[in-house]
CSV table of C-alpha atoms in Angstrom, one decimal:
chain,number,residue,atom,x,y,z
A,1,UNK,CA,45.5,-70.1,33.6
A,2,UNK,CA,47.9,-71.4,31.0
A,3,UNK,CA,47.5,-74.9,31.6
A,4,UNK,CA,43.6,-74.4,31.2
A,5,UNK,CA,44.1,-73.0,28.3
A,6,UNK,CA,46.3,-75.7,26.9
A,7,UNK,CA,49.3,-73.8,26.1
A,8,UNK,CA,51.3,-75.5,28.7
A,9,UNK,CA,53.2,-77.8,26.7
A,10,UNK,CA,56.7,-78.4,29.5
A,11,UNK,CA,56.0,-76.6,32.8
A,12,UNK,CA,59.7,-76.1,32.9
A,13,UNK,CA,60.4,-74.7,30.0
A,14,UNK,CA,57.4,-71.9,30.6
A,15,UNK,CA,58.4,-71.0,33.6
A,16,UNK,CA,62.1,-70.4,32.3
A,17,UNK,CA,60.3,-68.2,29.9
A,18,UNK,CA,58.3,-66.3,32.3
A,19,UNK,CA,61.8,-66.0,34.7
A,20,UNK,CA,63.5,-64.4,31.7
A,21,UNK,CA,60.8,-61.7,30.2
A,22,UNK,CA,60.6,-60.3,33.7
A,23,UNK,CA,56.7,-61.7,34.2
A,24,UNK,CA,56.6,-62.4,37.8
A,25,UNK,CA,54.5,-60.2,39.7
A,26,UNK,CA,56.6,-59.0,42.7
A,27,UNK,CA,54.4,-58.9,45.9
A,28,UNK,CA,55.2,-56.1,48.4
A,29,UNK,CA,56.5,-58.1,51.9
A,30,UNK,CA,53.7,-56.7,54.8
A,31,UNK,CA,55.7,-55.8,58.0
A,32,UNK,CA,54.9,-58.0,60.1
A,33,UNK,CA,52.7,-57.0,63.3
A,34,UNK,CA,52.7,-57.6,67.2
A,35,UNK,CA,50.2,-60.5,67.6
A,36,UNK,CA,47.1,-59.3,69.2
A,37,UNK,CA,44.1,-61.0,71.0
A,38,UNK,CA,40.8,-60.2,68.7
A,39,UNK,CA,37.8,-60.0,71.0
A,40,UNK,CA,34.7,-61.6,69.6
A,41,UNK,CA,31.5,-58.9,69.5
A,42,UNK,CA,28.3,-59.8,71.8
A,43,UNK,CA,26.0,-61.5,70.5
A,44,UNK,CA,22.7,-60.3,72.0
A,45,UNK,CA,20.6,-62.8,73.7
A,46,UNK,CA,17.3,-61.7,72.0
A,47,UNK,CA,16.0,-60.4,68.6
A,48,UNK,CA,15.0,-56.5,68.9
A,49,UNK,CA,17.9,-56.1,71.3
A,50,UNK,CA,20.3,-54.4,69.3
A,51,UNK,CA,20.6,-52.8,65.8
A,52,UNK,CA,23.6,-51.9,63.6
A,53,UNK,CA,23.6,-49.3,60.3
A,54,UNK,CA,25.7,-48.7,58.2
A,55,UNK,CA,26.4,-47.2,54.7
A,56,UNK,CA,27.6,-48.9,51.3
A,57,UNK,CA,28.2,-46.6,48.3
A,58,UNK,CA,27.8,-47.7,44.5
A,59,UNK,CA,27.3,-46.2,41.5
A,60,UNK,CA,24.7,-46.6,38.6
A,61,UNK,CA,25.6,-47.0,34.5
A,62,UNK,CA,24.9,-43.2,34.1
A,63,UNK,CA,28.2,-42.9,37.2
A,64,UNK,CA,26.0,-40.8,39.6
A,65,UNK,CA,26.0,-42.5,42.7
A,66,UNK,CA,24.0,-43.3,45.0
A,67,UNK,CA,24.3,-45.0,49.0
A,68,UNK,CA,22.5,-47.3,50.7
A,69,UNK,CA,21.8,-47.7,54.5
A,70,UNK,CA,21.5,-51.3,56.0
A,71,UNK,CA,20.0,-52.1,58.9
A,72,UNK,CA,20.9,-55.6,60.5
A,73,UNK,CA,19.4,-57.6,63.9
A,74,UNK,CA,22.5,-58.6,65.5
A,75,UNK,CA,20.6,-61.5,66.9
A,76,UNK,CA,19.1,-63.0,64.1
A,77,UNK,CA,21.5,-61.0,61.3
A,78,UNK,CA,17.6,-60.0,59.8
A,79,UNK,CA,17.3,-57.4,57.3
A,80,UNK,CA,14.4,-55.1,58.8
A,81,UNK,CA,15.0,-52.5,55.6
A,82,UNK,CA,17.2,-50.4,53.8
A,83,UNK,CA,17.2,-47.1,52.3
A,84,UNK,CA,18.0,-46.6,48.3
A,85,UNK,CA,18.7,-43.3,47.2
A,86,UNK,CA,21.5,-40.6,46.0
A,87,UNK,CA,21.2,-38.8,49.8
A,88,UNK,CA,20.2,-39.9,53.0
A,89,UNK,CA,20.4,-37.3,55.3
A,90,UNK,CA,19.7,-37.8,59.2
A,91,UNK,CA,16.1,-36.7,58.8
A,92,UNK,CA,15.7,-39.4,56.4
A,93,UNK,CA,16.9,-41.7,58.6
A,94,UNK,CA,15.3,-40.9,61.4
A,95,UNK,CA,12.1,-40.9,59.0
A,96,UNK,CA,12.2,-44.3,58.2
A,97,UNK,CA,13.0,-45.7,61.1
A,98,UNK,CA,9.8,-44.3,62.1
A,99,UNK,CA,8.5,-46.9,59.6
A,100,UNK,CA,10.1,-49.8,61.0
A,101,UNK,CA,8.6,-48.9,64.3
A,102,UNK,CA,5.3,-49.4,63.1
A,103,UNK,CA,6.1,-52.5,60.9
A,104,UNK,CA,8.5,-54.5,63.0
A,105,UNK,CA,9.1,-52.4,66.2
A,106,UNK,CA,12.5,-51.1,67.6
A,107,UNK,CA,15.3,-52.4,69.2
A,108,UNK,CA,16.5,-51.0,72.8
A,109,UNK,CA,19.9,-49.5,71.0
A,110,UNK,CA,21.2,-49.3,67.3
A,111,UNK,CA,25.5,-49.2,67.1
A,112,UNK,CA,26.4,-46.5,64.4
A,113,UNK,CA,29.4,-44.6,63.1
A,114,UNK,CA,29.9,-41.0,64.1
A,115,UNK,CA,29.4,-40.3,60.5
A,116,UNK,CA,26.9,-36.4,59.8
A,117,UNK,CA,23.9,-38.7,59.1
A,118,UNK,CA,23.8,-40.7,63.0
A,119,UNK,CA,25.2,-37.4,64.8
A,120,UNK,CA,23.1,-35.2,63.5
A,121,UNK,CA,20.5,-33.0,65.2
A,122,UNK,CA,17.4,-35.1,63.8
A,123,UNK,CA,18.9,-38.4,64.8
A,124,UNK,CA,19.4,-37.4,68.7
A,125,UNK,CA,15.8,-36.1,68.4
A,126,UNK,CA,14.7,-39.1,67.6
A,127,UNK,CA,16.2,-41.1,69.8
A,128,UNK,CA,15.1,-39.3,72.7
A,129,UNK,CA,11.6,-39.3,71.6
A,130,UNK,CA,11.5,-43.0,71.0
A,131,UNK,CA,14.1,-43.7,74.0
A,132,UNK,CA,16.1,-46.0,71.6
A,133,UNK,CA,19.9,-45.6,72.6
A,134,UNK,CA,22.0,-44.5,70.1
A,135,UNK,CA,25.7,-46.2,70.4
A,136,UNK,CA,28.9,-44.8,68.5
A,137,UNK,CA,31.7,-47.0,67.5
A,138,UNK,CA,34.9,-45.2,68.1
A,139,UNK,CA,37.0,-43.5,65.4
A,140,UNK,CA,38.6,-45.8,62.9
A,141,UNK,CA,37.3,-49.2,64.6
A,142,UNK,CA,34.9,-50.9,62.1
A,143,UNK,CA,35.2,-54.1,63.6
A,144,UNK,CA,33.4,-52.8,66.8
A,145,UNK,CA,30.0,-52.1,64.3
A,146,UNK,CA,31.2,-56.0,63.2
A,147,UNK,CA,27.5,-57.8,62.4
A,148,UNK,CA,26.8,-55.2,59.7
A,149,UNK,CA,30.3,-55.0,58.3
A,150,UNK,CA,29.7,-58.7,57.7
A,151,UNK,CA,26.3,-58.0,55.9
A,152,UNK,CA,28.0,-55.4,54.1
A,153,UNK,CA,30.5,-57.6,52.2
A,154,UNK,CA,28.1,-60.2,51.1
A,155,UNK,CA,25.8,-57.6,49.7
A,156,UNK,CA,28.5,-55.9,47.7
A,157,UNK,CA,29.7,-59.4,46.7
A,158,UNK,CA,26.2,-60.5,45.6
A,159,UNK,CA,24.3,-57.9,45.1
A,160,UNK,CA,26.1,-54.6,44.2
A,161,UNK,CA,28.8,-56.1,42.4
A,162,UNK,CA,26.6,-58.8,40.0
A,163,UNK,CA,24.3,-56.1,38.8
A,164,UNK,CA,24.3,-52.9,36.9
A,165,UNK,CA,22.3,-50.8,37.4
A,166,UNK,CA,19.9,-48.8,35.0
A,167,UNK,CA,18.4,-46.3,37.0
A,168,UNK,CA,17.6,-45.3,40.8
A,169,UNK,CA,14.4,-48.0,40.5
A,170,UNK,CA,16.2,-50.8,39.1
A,171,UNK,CA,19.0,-50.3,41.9
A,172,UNK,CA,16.0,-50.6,44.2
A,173,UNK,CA,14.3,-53.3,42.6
A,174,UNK,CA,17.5,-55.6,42.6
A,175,UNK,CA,18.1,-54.8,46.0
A,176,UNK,CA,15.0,-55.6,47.4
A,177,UNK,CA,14.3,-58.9,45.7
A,178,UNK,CA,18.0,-59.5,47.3
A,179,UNK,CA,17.3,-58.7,50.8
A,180,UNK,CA,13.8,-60.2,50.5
A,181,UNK,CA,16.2,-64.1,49.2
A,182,UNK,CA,18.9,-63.1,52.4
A,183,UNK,CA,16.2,-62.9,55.0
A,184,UNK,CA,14.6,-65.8,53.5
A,185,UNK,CA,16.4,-68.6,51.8
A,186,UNK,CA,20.1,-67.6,52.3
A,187,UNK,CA,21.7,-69.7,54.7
A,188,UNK,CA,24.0,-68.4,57.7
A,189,UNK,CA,26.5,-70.4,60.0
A,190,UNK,CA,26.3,-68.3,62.5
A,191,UNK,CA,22.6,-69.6,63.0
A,192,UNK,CA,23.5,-73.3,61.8
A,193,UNK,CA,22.9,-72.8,58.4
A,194,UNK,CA,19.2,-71.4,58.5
A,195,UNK,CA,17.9,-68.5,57.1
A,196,UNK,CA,17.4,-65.2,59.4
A,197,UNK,CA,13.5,-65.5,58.9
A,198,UNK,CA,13.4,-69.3,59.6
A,199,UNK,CA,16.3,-68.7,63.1
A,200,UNK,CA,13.6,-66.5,64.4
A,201,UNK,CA,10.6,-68.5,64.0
A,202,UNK,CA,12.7,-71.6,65.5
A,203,UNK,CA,13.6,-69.3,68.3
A,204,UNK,CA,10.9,-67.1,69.1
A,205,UNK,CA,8.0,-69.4,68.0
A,206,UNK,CA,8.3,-71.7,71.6
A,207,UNK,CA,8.4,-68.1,73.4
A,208,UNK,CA,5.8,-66.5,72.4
A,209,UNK,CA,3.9,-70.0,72.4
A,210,UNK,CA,5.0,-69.6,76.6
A,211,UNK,CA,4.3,-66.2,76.8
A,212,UNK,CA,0.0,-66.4,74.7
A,213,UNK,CA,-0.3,-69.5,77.6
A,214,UNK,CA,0.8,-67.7,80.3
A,215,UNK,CA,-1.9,-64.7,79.7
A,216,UNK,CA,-4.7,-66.9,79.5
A,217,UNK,CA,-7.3,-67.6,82.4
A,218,UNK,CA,-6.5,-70.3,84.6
A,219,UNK,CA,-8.8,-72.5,83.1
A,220,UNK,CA,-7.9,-72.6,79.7
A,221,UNK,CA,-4.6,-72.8,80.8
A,222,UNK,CA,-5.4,-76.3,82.3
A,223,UNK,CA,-7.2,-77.4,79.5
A,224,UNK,CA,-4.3,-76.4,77.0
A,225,UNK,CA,-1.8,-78.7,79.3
A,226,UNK,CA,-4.3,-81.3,79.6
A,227,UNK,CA,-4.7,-81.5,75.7
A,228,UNK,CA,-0.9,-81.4,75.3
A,229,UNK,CA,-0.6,-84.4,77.2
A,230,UNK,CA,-3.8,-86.4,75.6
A,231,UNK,CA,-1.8,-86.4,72.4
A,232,UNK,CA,-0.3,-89.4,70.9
């Protein structure tokens, strides 16, 4: 930071400066641990497989704060939603997930924390009613919930921690024109550098190509092959 600055004139002589006055920072030593083997998490073979939530607090200017709730595809690391507000009970959760049903669908299990809001009364309601399974991590083991602990730092790091926030409204304004650019345009390596929205339609778009050919009449299904193989 000196030299940008320019006021690095003999790199020597600073540093017998900054020896003398005491300026080094001393850095605690860590203990060093038993090496252990880290087991990568599953990666489900299919979109709508599996779910993870989560929650990520912040506060706005006025220091009330407020959570949010992410919801992440561990296939395709898609955004389906996420709730904005000072309190999300399990009834809200259960609510909109409702929601999703009817806009995207559901997965066959969601991974949660045995935080009040998953173990709670309205949540195992739901989850029998919809027949969605409902996975906890165990105690003290984020890593096991790991696809939305991943989502969780690069929204704090681009999202929560860029902006500040006005008001309730503005938090969810900024939030959903970021999740709107992170299922969009933003670029993951775990799916080669593509966006969650363009993985899936590189994905699923062949599938469910198979799968409309597959219900037609016998007929039209020979004429589709036949026109497949009439083209240039």
């Amino acid at each position: 930071m000196l030299r940008r600055e320019g006021l690095v004139v003999n790199h020597k002589r600073t540093y017998r400066l900054y020896t003398e006055h005491g300026l080094q920072v001393r850095t605690k030593k860590r203990r060093k641990l038993p090496r252990r083997d880290r087991v990568a998490p599953q990666v489900p073979d299919r979109p709508m497989q599996r779910w993870s939530l989560d929650f990520v607090g912040d506060q706005l200017a006025d220091c009330r704060r407020f959570r949010v709730l992410n919801i992440v595809d561990d296939h395709s690391r898609f955004c389906p939603g996420q709730i904005v507000d000072v309190s999300i009970p399990g009834a809200r959760v259960a609510r909109f997930l409702d929601d999703l049903a009817l806009r995207v669908g559901l997965p066959k299990e969601i991974i949660l924390d045995n935080g009040p809001e998953g173990t709670s009364k309205a949540m195992f309601d739901w989850s029998e009613r919809t027949g969605v399974r409902l996975r906890f991590i165990e105690p003290g083991k984020p890593v096991q919930n790991a696809f939305v602990e991943s989502f969780n730092g690069k929204f704090r790091d681009e999202c929560l921690n860029l902006h500040w926030f006005r008001s309730l409204r503005h938090a969810r304004d900024e939030i959903g024109q970021w999740r709107n650019h992170y299922n969009t345009k933003r670029p993951h390596s775990a799916l080669g550098y593509l966006s969650p929205k363009e993985f899936l339609m590189k994905t699923t778009a062949p599938a469910l190509q198979t799968l409309a050919v597959s219900t037609l009449p016998l007929n039209t299904q020979t004429q589709t092959e036949e026109s497949r193989s009439n083209r240039p």
